[in-house]
Coordinates of C-alpha atoms in Angstrom, one line a residue:
Chain A
X1 CA 0.0 0.0 0.0
X2 CA 1.6 3.3 -1.0
X3 CA 0.0 6.7 -0.9
X4 CA -0.6 8.5 -4.1
X5 CA -0.3 12.3 -4.1
X6 CA -0.8 12.9 -7.8
X7 CA -3.2 15.8 -7.3
X8 CA -0.9 18.3 -5.7
X9 CA 2.0 18.9 -8.0
X10 CA 0.1 20.3 -11.1
X11 CA -1.2 23.0 -8.8
X12 CA 2.3 24.2 -8.0
X13 CA 3.4 23.8 -11.6
X14 CA 0.5 25.9 -12.8
X15 CA 1.2 28.6 -10.3
X16 CA 4.8 28.8 -11.4
X17 CA 3.9 28.9 -15.1
X18 CA 1.3 31.6 -14.7
X19 CA 3.7 33.6 -12.6
X20 CA 6.4 33.3 -15.2
X21 CA 4.1 34.1 -18.1
X22 CA 2.9 37.3 -16.3
X23 CA 6.5 38.4 -15.6
X24 CA 7.5 37.6 -19.2
X25 CA 4.4 39.4 -20.6
X26 CA 4.8 42.6 -18.5
X27 CA 8.5 43.1 -19.0
X28 CA 8.6 44.3 -22.6
X29 CA 6.4 47.2 -21.8
X30 CA 9.1 48.7 -19.5
X31 CA 10.5 50.8 -22.4
X32 CA 14.0 51.8 -23.5
X33 CA 15.4 50.7 -26.8
X34 CA 18.3 48.3 -26.2
X35 CA 16.9 47.1 -22.9
X36 CA 13.5 46.3 -24.2
X37 CA 14.9 43.9 -26.7
X38 CA 17.0 42.1 -24.1
X39 CA 14.3 41.8 -21.5
X40 CA 12.0 39.3 -23.4
X41 CA 15.1 37.1 -23.9
X42 CA 15.9 37.2 -20.2
X43 CA 12.3 36.6 -19.3
X44 CA 12.2 33.7 -21.8
X45 CA 15.3 32.2 -20.3
X46 CA 13.8 32.6 -16.9
X47 CA 10.7 30.9 -18.0
X48 CA 12.6 28.0 -19.5
X49 CA 14.6 27.7 -16.3
X50 CA 11.4 27.7 -14.3
X51 CA 9.7 25.1 -16.5
X52 CA 12.8 22.9 -16.4
X53 CA 13.2 23.0 -12.7
X54 CA 9.4 22.4 -12.3
X55 CA 9.7 19.5 -14.6
X56 CA 12.6 18.1 -12.6
X57 CA 10.6 18.5 -9.4
X58 CA 7.7 16.8 -11.0
X59 CA 9.8 13.9 -12.2
X60 CA 11.4 13.4 -8.8
X61 CA 7.9 13.7 -7.2
X62 CA 6.3 11.2 -9.6
X63 CA 9.1 8.7 -9.0
X64 CA 8.7 8.8 -5.2
X65 CA 6.7 6.4 -3.2
X66 CA 6.3 6.0 0.5
X67 CA 4.5 3.5 2.6
X68 CA 4.6 1.7 5.9
X69 CA 5.9 -1.9 5.7
X70 CA 4.7 -4.9 7.6
X71 CA 7.0 -4.3 10.5
X72 CA 5.7 -0.7 10.8
X73 CA 8.7 1.1 9.5
X74 CA 8.5 4.0 7.0
X75 CA 9.8 3.1 3.6
X76 CA 10.7 5.6 0.9
X77 CA 11.7 4.9 -2.6
X78 CA 12.9 7.9 -4.6
X79 CA 15.1 9.1 -7.4
X80 CA 14.8 9.5 -11.1
X81 CA 18.2 8.3 -12.5
X82 CA 19.6 6.9 -9.3
X83 CA 17.0 5.0 -7.3
X84 CA 17.2 5.1 -3.6
X85 CA 15.3 2.8 -1.2
X86 CA 15.3 4.0 2.4
X87 CA 13.8 2.4 5.4
X88 CA 13.4 4.4 8.6
X89 CA 13.2 2.4 11.8
X90 CA 10.5 4.3 13.6
X91 CA 11.6 2.8 17.0
X92 CA 14.5 5.2 16.6
X93 CA 12.4 8.2 15.6
X94 CA 13.9 11.5 16.8
X95 CA 11.6 14.1 15.4
X96 CA 9.0 14.8 12.7
X97 CA 8.8 18.2 11.1
X98 CA 6.1 19.7 9.0
X99 CA 7.7 22.6 7.1
X100 CA 6.0 25.1 4.8
X101 CA 8.2 27.4 2.7
X102 CA 6.4 30.6 1.7
X103 CA 5.5 29.6 -1.8
X104 CA 4.2 26.2 -0.7
X105 CA 2.2 27.9 2.0
X106 CA 0.5 30.1 -0.6
X107 CA -0.6 27.1 -2.6
X108 CA -1.5 25.0 0.5
X109 CA 1.4 22.5 0.4
X110 CA 3.9 21.3 2.9
X111 CA 6.9 19.0 3.3
X112 CA 7.5 16.5 6.0
X113 CA 10.9 15.7 7.5
X114 CA 11.3 12.4 9.4
X115 CA 14.5 12.1 11.4
X116 CA 15.7 9.0 13.1
X117 CA 18.8 8.5 15.3
X118 CA 22.0 7.9 13.3
X119 CA 25.2 9.5 12.1
X120 CA 25.2 11.4 8.9
X121 CA 22.1 11.6 6.7
X122 CA 19.5 9.8 8.8
X123 CA 16.3 11.4 7.6
X124 CA 13.9 11.7 4.7
X125 CA 12.3 14.9 3.4
X126 CA 9.0 14.3 1.6
X127 CA 8.2 17.4 -0.4
X128 CA 5.1 18.4 -2.4
X129 CA 2.5 17.0 0.0
X130 CA -0.8 18.8 0.5
X131 CA -1.3 20.1 4.0
X132 CA -3.8 17.4 4.8
X133 CA -1.5 14.7 3.6
X134 CA 1.4 16.1 5.6
X135 CA -0.6 16.2 8.8
X136 CA -1.9 12.7 8.2
X137 CA 1.6 11.4 7.5
X138 CA 2.9 13.0 10.7
X139 CA 0.1 11.6 12.8
X140 CA 0.6 8.1 11.4
X141 CA 4.4 8.2 11.9
X142 CA 4.0 9.3 15.5
X143 CA 1.2 6.8 16.1
X144 CA 3.3 3.9 14.7
X145 CA 6.4 5.1 16.5
X146 CA 4.4 5.2 19.8
X147 CA 3.2 1.7 19.2
X148 CA -0.4 2.7 18.8
X149 CA -2.8 1.8 15.9
X150 CA -1.8 3.6 12.7
X151 CA -5.1 5.4 12.5
X152 CA -5.0 6.7 16.0
X153 CA -5.2 10.2 14.6
X154 CA -3.5 13.4 15.8
X155 CA -2.9 13.6 19.5
X156 CA -4.5 16.6 21.4
X157 CA -2.1 19.2 22.4
X158 CA -1.8 21.8 25.2
X159 CA 0.1 25.0 24.6
X160 CA 2.8 25.5 27.2
X161 CA 4.4 28.8 26.1
X162 CA 4.0 31.3 23.4
X163 CA 6.8 33.9 22.9
X164 CA 5.4 37.4 22.5
X165 CA 6.7 39.3 19.5
X166 CA 7.8 42.2 21.7
X167 CA 10.0 39.9 23.8
X168 CA 11.5 38.3 20.8
X169 CA 12.4 41.7 19.2
X170 CA 13.9 43.0 22.5
X171 CA 15.9 39.9 23.1
X172 CA 17.3 39.9 19.6
X173 CA 18.3 43.6 19.9
X174 CA 20.0 42.8 23.2
X175 CA 22.0 39.9 21.8
X176 CA 25.7 40.2 21.9
X177 CA 26.2 40.3 18.2
X178 CA 23.9 43.3 17.9
X179 CA 25.6 45.0 20.7
X180 CA 29.1 44.5 19.2
X181 CA 27.7 45.7 15.9
X182 CA 26.3 48.8 17.6
X183 CA 29.5 49.6 19.5
X184 CA 31.5 49.2 16.3
X185 CA 29.1 51.4 14.4
X186 CA 29.4 54.1 17.1
X187 CA 33.1 53.9 16.9
X188 CA 33.1 54.3 13.1
X189 CA 30.7 57.2 13.3
X190 CA 32.8 58.9 15.9
X191 CA 36.0 58.4 13.9
X192 CA 34.3 59.7 10.8
X193 CA 33.1 62.8 12.6
X194 CA 36.5 63.4 14.2
X195 CA 38.4 63.0 11.0
X196 CA 35.7 64.5 8.7
X197 CA 36.4 61.8 6.2
X198 CA 33.4 59.7 5.0
X199 CA 35.3 56.7 3.7
X200 CA 35.1 54.8 7.0
X201 CA 31.3 55.0 6.8
X202 CA 31.4 52.2 4.3
X203 CA 32.3 50.0 7.2
X204 CA 28.8 50.7 8.6
X205 CA 27.4 48.3 6.0
X206 CA 29.4 45.6 7.8
X207 CA 29.1 46.6 11.4
X208 CA 25.5 47.8 11.2
X209 CA 24.2 45.6 8.4
X210 CA 25.4 42.2 9.4
X211 CA 24.1 42.1 13.0
X212 CA 20.8 43.6 11.8
X213 CA 20.6 41.0 9.1
X214 CA 21.3 38.2 11.6
X215 CA 18.8 39.6 14.1
X216 CA 16.2 39.8 11.3
X217 CA 16.9 36.3 10.2
X218 CA 16.3 35.1 13.7
X219 CA 13.1 37.2 14.0
X220 CA 11.7 35.6 10.8
X221 CA 12.6 32.2 12.1
X222 CA 11.3 32.4 15.6
X223 CA 8.3 34.7 15.0
X224 CA 5.2 33.4 16.8
X225 CA 7.1 30.7 18.6
X226 CA 4.8 28.3 20.3
X227 CA 5.7 25.3 22.5
X228 CA 3.0 22.8 23.1
X229 CA 2.8 19.4 24.8
X230 CA 0.9 16.4 23.6
X231 CA 1.2 12.7 24.2
X232 CA 3.2 12.6 21.0
X233 CA 5.8 14.7 22.6
X234 CA 6.7 18.4 22.3
X235 CA 5.4 20.5 19.5
X236 CA 7.5 23.5 18.4
X237 CA 6.0 25.9 16.0
X238 CA 7.4 29.1 14.6
X239 CA 8.1 31.1 11.5
X240 CA 7.0 34.3 9.8
X241 CA 7.2 33.6 6.1
X242 CA 7.9 29.9 6.1
X243 CA 6.4 28.0 9.1
X244 CA 7.8 25.0 10.7
X245 CA 6.2 22.5 13.2
X246 CA 8.5 20.1 14.9
X247 CA 7.4 17.2 17.0
X248 CA 9.9 15.7 19.4
X249 CA 8.7 12.4 20.9
X250 CA 9.1 11.9 24.7
X251 CA 12.5 10.8 26.0
X252 CA 14.4 11.9 22.8
X253 CA 16.1 14.8 24.4
X254 CA 19.7 14.1 24.9
X255 CA 20.8 17.3 26.5
X256 CA 19.5 20.7 27.4
X257 CA 21.3 24.0 27.8
X258 CA 19.9 27.1 29.5
X259 CA 21.9 30.2 28.3
X260 CA 21.7 33.6 29.9
X261 CA 23.5 36.4 28.0
X262 CA 24.7 39.2 30.1
X263 CA 22.3 41.7 28.6
X264 CA 19.2 39.6 29.3
X265 CA 20.1 39.2 33.0
X266 CA 18.3 42.3 34.2
X267 CA 15.2 41.2 32.3
X268 CA 15.4 37.7 33.8
X269 CA 15.4 36.0 30.4
X270 CA 17.0 32.9 29.2
X271 CA 17.2 30.8 26.0
X272 CA 16.9 27.0 26.1
X273 CA 18.6 24.8 23.5
X274 CA 18.4 21.0 23.2
X275 CA 20.3 18.2 21.5
X276 CA 18.5 15.4 19.7
X277 CA 20.2 12.4 18.2
X278 CA 19.6 13.6 14.6
X279 CA 22.1 14.2 11.8
X280 CA 25.1 16.1 13.2
X281 CA 25.7 19.4 11.7
X282 CA 22.6 19.4 9.6
X283 CA 21.1 22.2 11.7
X284 CA 24.0 24.5 10.8
X285 CA 24.0 23.9 7.1
X286 CA 20.3 23.8 6.4
X287 CA 18.5 26.8 7.7
X288 CA 15.2 25.1 7.4
X289 CA 16.3 22.2 9.5
X290 CA 15.6 22.0 13.2
X291 CA 17.7 24.5 15.0
X292 CA 17.9 22.8 18.4
X293 CA 16.1 25.8 20.0
X294 CA 13.5 24.8 22.6
X295 CA 12.7 28.4 23.6
X296 CA 14.2 31.4 21.9
X297 CA 13.6 33.6 24.9
X298 CA 11.6 33.2 28.1
X299 CA 11.5 34.3 31.7
X300 CA 13.5 32.0 34.0
X301 CA 10.4 30.7 35.8
X302 CA 8.8 29.7 32.5
X303 CA 12.0 28.1 31.2
X304 CA 12.3 26.1 34.5
X305 CA 8.7 24.8 34.1
X306 CA 9.5 23.8 30.5
X307 CA 12.7 22.1 31.4
X308 CA 10.7 20.3 34.1
X309 CA 8.4 18.9 31.4
X310 CA 11.2 17.7 29.2
X311 CA 13.4 16.3 32.0
X312 CA 11.1 15.7 34.9
X313 CA 12.4 17.0 38.2
X314 CA 15.3 18.9 36.7
X315 CA 14.0 22.5 36.3
X316 CA 12.6 22.9 39.8
X317 CA 15.3 21.2 41.8
X318 CA 18.4 22.9 43.0
X319 CA 21.6 21.1 42.2
X320 CA 24.3 20.3 44.8
X321 CA 27.0 22.1 43.0
X322 CA 30.6 21.0 43.3
X323 CA 32.1 24.4 42.4
X324 CA 35.6 25.1 41.1
X325 CA 37.9 25.9 44.0
X326 CA 39.3 29.5 44.5
X327 CA 42.7 28.4 43.1
X328 CA 40.9 27.9 39.7
X329 CA 41.1 31.7 39.4
X330 CA 44.7 31.3 38.2
X331 CA 43.5 29.1 35.3
X332 CA 40.1 30.8 34.6
X333 CA 40.4 34.3 35.9
X334 CA 37.1 35.6 34.5
X335 CA 34.6 32.7 34.8
X336 CA 36.0 30.8 37.8
X337 CA 33.1 31.7 40.1
X338 CA 30.7 30.3 37.6
X339 CA 32.3 26.9 37.1
X340 CA 30.8 23.8 38.6
X341 CA 29.4 20.4 38.2
X342 CA 26.6 18.5 39.9
X343 CA 25.7 14.8 39.6
X344 CA 22.3 13.9 41.0
X345 CA 20.3 10.6 40.6
X346 CA 18.8 11.8 37.3
X347 CA 21.3 14.0 35.5
X348 CA 24.7 15.5 35.2
X349 CA 24.7 19.3 35.2
X350 CA 27.5 21.7 34.5
X351 CA 27.7 25.4 34.5
X352 CA 30.2 27.9 33.1
X353 CA 30.5 31.3 31.4
X354 CA 30.6 34.8 32.7
X355 CA 29.3 36.9 29.9
X356 CA 27.0 34.2 28.7
X357 CA 26.1 31.9 31.6
X358 CA 25.5 28.3 30.5
X359 CA 23.8 25.6 32.4
X360 CA 24.0 22.3 30.6
X361 CA 22.1 19.2 31.7
X362 CA 22.3 15.6 30.4
X363 CA 20.2 12.7 31.7
X364 CA 22.2 9.7 32.8
X365 CA 20.3 7.5 30.4
X366 CA 21.6 9.6 27.5
X367 CA 25.3 9.8 28.5
X368 CA 27.6 8.2 25.9
X369 CA 31.0 8.4 27.5
X370 CA 32.8 10.5 30.1
X371 CA 36.1 12.2 29.7
X372 CA 38.4 13.5 32.5
X373 CA 41.3 15.7 31.3
X374 CA 44.1 17.6 32.9
X375 CA 46.5 20.0 31.2
X376 CA 49.9 20.9 32.7
X377 CA 48.7 24.2 34.2
X378 CA 45.7 22.4 35.7
X379 CA 48.0 19.7 37.1
X380 CA 50.1 22.3 38.8
X381 CA 47.1 23.7 40.5
X382 CA 45.5 20.3 41.3
X383 CA 42.6 20.9 38.9
X384 CA 41.0 18.8 36.3
X385 CA 38.2 19.2 33.8
X386 CA 35.5 16.7 32.7
X387 CA 33.2 16.4 29.7
X388 CA 30.1 14.2 29.3
X389 CA 29.8 13.2 25.6
X390 CA 26.3 13.2 24.1
X391 CA 24.9 12.8 20.7
X392 CA 26.2 15.7 18.5
X393 CA 24.2 18.9 18.9
X394 CA 24.3 22.5 20.2
X395 CA 24.8 21.5 23.8
X396 CA 28.2 20.7 25.3
X397 CA 28.4 19.4 28.9
X398 CA 31.7 20.4 30.3
X399 CA 32.8 21.0 33.9
X400 CA 36.0 23.0 33.7
X401 CA 38.8 23.6 36.2
X402 CA 37.4 21.6 39.1
X403 CA 39.3 20.2 42.0
X404 CA 41.0 17.1 40.6
X405 CA 39.7 14.7 43.2
X406 CA 36.2 16.1 43.0
X407 CA 36.3 15.9 39.2
X408 CA 37.3 12.2 39.4
X409 CA 34.5 11.5 41.9
X410 CA 32.0 13.2 39.6
X411 CA 33.3 11.1 36.6
X412 CA 32.9 7.9 38.6
X413 CA 29.6 8.9 39.9
X414 CA 28.4 9.9 36.4
X415 CA 29.6 6.5 35.0
X416 CA 27.8 4.6 37.8
X417 CA 24.6 6.5 37.5
X418 CA 24.7 6.1 33.7
X419 CA 24.9 2.3 34.1
X420 CA 22.0 2.3 36.5
X421 CA 19.9 4.5 34.2
X422 CA 20.7 2.3 31.1
X423 CA 19.5 -0.8 32.9
X424 CA 16.3 1.0 33.8
X425 CA 15.8 2.8 30.5
X426 CA 12.2 3.2 29.2
X427 CA 10.6 1.6 26.3
X428 CA 11.5 2.7 22.7
X429 CA 7.9 2.7 21.7
X430 CA 6.6 4.9 24.4
X431 CA 3.0 4.0 24.4
X432 CA 3.3 0.2 24.3
X433 CA 3.5 -2.1 27.3
X434 CA 7.1 -3.0 28.3
X435 CA 6.6 -6.7 27.6
X436 CA 6.3 -6.0 23.9
X437 CA 9.3 -3.8 24.0
X438 CA 11.5 -6.6 25.3
X439 CA 10.9 -8.5 22.1
X440 CA 12.4 -5.7 20.0
X441 CA 16.0 -6.1 18.9
X442 CA 17.0 -2.6 20.0
X443 CA 16.0 -3.2 23.6
X444 CA 17.0 -6.7 24.8
X445 CA 16.2 -7.5 28.4
X446 CA 18.8 -6.0 30.7
X447 CA 20.1 -7.7 33.7
Chain B
X1 CA 53.0 14.1 42.0
X2 CA 51.9 10.7 43.3
X3 CA 48.9 12.3 44.8
X4 CA 47.8 13.5 41.3
X5 CA 48.5 10.1 39.7
X6 CA 45.7 8.3 41.5
X7 CA 43.2 10.8 40.2
X8 CA 43.7 9.1 36.9
X9 CA 44.0 5.6 38.2
X10 CA 41.5 2.9 37.5
X11 CA 39.2 2.3 40.5
X12 CA 40.0 -1.4 41.2
X13 CA 42.6 -2.9 39.1
X14 CA 45.8 -2.1 37.2
X15 CA 46.1 -0.5 33.8
X16 CA 46.9 -2.9 31.0
X17 CA 49.8 -1.2 29.2
X18 CA 50.3 -1.2 25.4
X19 CA 53.2 -2.8 23.5
X20 CA 56.6 -1.1 23.6
X21 CA 56.7 -1.6 19.9
X22 CA 54.4 1.5 19.7
X23 CA 57.4 3.6 20.8
X24 CA 59.5 2.1 18.1
X25 CA 56.9 2.8 15.5
X26 CA 56.5 6.4 16.6
X27 CA 60.3 6.9 16.8
X28 CA 60.6 5.6 13.2
X29 CA 58.1 8.2 12.1
X30 CA 60.0 10.8 14.0
X31 CA 63.2 9.9 12.2
X32 CA 61.5 9.9 8.9
X33 CA 60.4 13.4 9.5
X34 CA 63.3 14.9 11.4
X35 CA 66.3 13.5 9.5
X36 CA 65.5 15.0 6.1
X37 CA 64.7 18.3 7.8
X38 CA 68.0 18.4 9.6
X39 CA 70.0 17.4 6.4
X40 CA 68.2 20.1 4.4
X41 CA 68.9 22.6 7.1
X42 CA 72.6 21.9 7.2
X43 CA 73.0 21.7 3.4
X44 CA 71.2 25.1 3.0
X45 CA 73.4 26.6 5.6
X46 CA 76.6 25.3 3.9
X47 CA 75.5 26.4 0.4
X48 CA 74.5 29.8 1.6
X49 CA 78.0 30.3 2.9
X50 CA 77.2 31.4 6.4
X51 CA 79.8 31.2 9.1
X52 CA 80.7 27.6 10.0
X53 CA 79.1 27.6 13.5
X54 CA 75.6 28.1 12.0
X55 CA 75.2 24.7 10.5
X56 CA 76.8 23.2 13.6
X57 CA 74.2 25.0 15.8
X58 CA 71.4 23.8 13.5
X59 CA 72.6 20.2 13.8
X60 CA 72.9 20.5 17.6
X61 CA 69.5 22.0 17.9
X62 CA 68.0 19.3 15.7
X63 CA 69.8 16.6 17.6
X64 CA 68.6 18.1 20.9
X65 CA 64.9 18.3 19.8
X66 CA 65.3 14.7 18.4
X67 CA 66.6 13.3 21.6
X68 CA 63.9 15.1 23.6
X69 CA 61.1 13.9 21.4
X70 CA 62.7 10.4 21.5
X71 CA 62.5 10.4 25.2
X72 CA 59.0 11.9 25.2
X73 CA 57.6 9.2 22.9
X74 CA 58.8 6.6 25.4
X75 CA 57.0 8.3 28.2
X76 CA 53.9 8.9 26.2
X77 CA 53.7 5.3 25.1
X78 CA 54.1 4.1 28.7
X79 CA 51.2 6.4 29.7
X80 CA 48.8 4.6 27.5
X81 CA 46.6 2.0 29.3
X82 CA 43.2 0.5 29.4
X83 CA 41.2 -1.3 31.9
X84 CA 38.1 -3.5 31.4
X85 CA 35.6 -3.1 34.2
X86 CA 32.3 -4.9 34.6
X87 CA 30.3 -2.4 32.7
X88 CA 32.7 0.0 31.1
X89 CA 36.1 0.4 29.5
X90 CA 38.6 2.9 30.8
X91 CA 41.2 4.3 28.6
X92 CA 44.0 6.7 29.7
X93 CA 46.8 8.5 28.0
X94 CA 49.0 11.6 28.0
X95 CA 51.7 13.1 30.2
X96 CA 51.4 16.8 29.8
X97 CA 47.7 16.7 28.9
X98 CA 46.3 13.7 30.7
X99 CA 43.1 12.0 29.8
X100 CA 40.8 9.4 31.2
X101 CA 37.8 8.2 29.2
X102 CA 35.0 6.0 30.5
X103 CA 33.1 4.2 27.7
X104 CA 30.2 2.1 28.8
X105 CA 29.9 -1.2 26.9
X106 CA 26.2 -0.6 26.3
X107 CA 27.0 2.6 24.4
X108 CA 29.5 1.3 21.9
X109 CA 28.2 1.5 18.4
X110 CA 31.2 0.0 16.6
X111 CA 34.8 -1.1 17.3
X112 CA 37.5 -0.5 14.6
X113 CA 40.8 -2.3 14.5
X114 CA 43.2 -0.3 12.3
X115 CA 46.9 -0.8 11.4
X116 CA 49.1 1.4 9.1
X117 CA 52.1 0.1 7.1
X118 CA 54.7 0.8 9.9
X119 CA 52.3 -0.7 12.5
X120 CA 51.8 -3.8 10.4
X121 CA 55.5 -4.3 9.8
X122 CA 56.0 -4.1 13.6
X123 CA 53.0 -6.1 14.4
X124 CA 50.8 -3.6 16.3
X125 CA 47.3 -2.3 15.8
X126 CA 45.0 0.4 17.1
X127 CA 41.6 -0.4 18.6
X128 CA 39.2 2.5 18.2
X129 CA 35.8 2.7 20.0
X130 CA 32.9 4.7 18.7
X131 CA 29.7 5.8 20.4
X132 CA 26.8 7.9 19.2
X133 CA 28.8 10.9 20.4
X134 CA 31.3 12.2 17.8
X135 CA 33.4 13.6 20.7
X136 CA 34.1 10.2 22.3
X137 CA 37.9 9.9 21.8
X138 CA 38.8 6.4 22.9
X139 CA 41.6 4.8 20.9
X140 CA 44.0 2.3 22.3
X141 CA 47.1 2.2 20.0
X142 CA 49.9 -0.3 20.1
X143 CA 48.1 -3.5 20.8
X144 CA 49.5 -6.8 19.4
X145 CA 47.0 -8.1 16.7
X146 CA 46.0 -11.1 18.8
X147 CA 45.3 -9.0 21.9
X148 CA 43.4 -6.4 19.7
X149 CA 41.3 -9.0 18.1
X150 CA 40.5 -10.6 21.4
X151 CA 39.6 -7.3 22.9
X152 CA 37.4 -6.4 20.0
X153 CA 35.5 -9.7 20.2
X154 CA 35.1 -9.3 24.0
X155 CA 33.9 -5.7 23.6
X156 CA 31.5 -6.7 20.8
X157 CA 30.1 -9.6 22.8
X158 CA 29.7 -7.6 26.0
X159 CA 28.4 -4.6 24.0
X160 CA 25.7 -6.7 22.5
X161 CA 24.7 -8.0 25.8
X162 CA 24.3 -4.6 27.4
X163 CA 23.3 -2.5 24.4
X164 CA 20.8 0.1 25.2
X165 CA 18.7 2.3 22.9
X166 CA 19.9 5.8 22.2

């Protein structure tokens, strides 16, 4: 059984062609002698290019099939010249995104990204689906991954947080890049006024333009950010021109980081980022991919509540910090007061950073390995640093310049707790009874 | 310094050291790199017609660096060690920058056994562990092939037993 989506592509194709014909038809009327003869040629080339790319999209779409096989995994066959058959083990599902670029949104279409755990390219992107199909596919993927019946439908959701536009704008203007840009701009203007030469003002394009562009980019991306909770997991929705809805099933969060830039401190705001076991690096290269941002900006209390939902008992509890000793000042003169590590029965937490305070948390069940390191200068001072390795992502869990013995104790404790947590780790299909899970190859009975 | 040493000691047992042939392998590489450099340095100095003490100084410095690195390689190789515990593998290395890695068996995704041409000629291999984290840096160089293969098989077996989902 594979789903046919034949109806949707001609719509997109039609819109493109009509748009191109209009552009082509209007341009010759612009006037001017040499230019008016060139313009139709350019418009014609544009039209040909558009038609060709639409044809290419159409071909790749028509040669794509997707279905669920008998073991409940998602299968995707695609490719025009080179055929690719891909099977996604839904027991390893990390996230499902419904993404609507601006043009697709206008014509009522969407793409679905299904990401499973794995190194490298471990996801499929299904483009040119209608909105209804996209939602149905997402619901079915989540239902099957949860171990429910495929036609269970979309789970109800409850909105946890919405980020007000005003807060978003203020937070972006107060970000350190904008601040550095503003300072540099002020410096250039001052220099230009003092020396009465205007050449330096060209630098304004760089110092003023780039940070503004970056801030605007973030604004477009996180506009209307909504975080909701459903039995399927967390739903993250945002976007001004193109919208993106990400669903993260329960227990997929590998690490969380709460960052507090110095300029946000007076407002009591933080940003929350998370690491999923998706394709490493994909978030940086692909601006439409999931960014690893759980909350672009929120008051501390709200962030704590959200962290509590994601990692129960972490946001509200105070950690028993093992702080860096005073002699760490000689190794880390600026941030030594902020450094520390805490190992409690659920998580390892580390904190660091003076200008941007970072609190990173990894659940024991997600720890991959633990490093203890000591450089010569640290050795002289009796210090050591530790790092908890997690799946690749924006969060790094490092405890720097701690007392050497305390660091070793923390490493041993983290390793012991991680072993206990692995033995007791939850089911991969989060809605199914545990007995069924034991039969799955990914989760053999642990002793 | 003894006090600091036990910070990096395994909790219960001794470190299993790696083969001394690793030092030989690394010293060979050192010679291959350093000798041509020293020769070129001396020849250039001679051809350029600088005073006679310059090539001599270059040679002495090269020799000094060579001897120091030679000695350092020996210490570095002796600093390598691993220890198989009930649930995880410990790997340590380094003198100036010391390192201790704890890799749980249940987290190992794959185990590589690698040997370059010099390593093969001398009969040593490197066992490299990989987890889902790209930052896990747990390589044990300088193991005799038999020991490496046995270790790999033990790790694979125990890893399968204890494997946990991501």
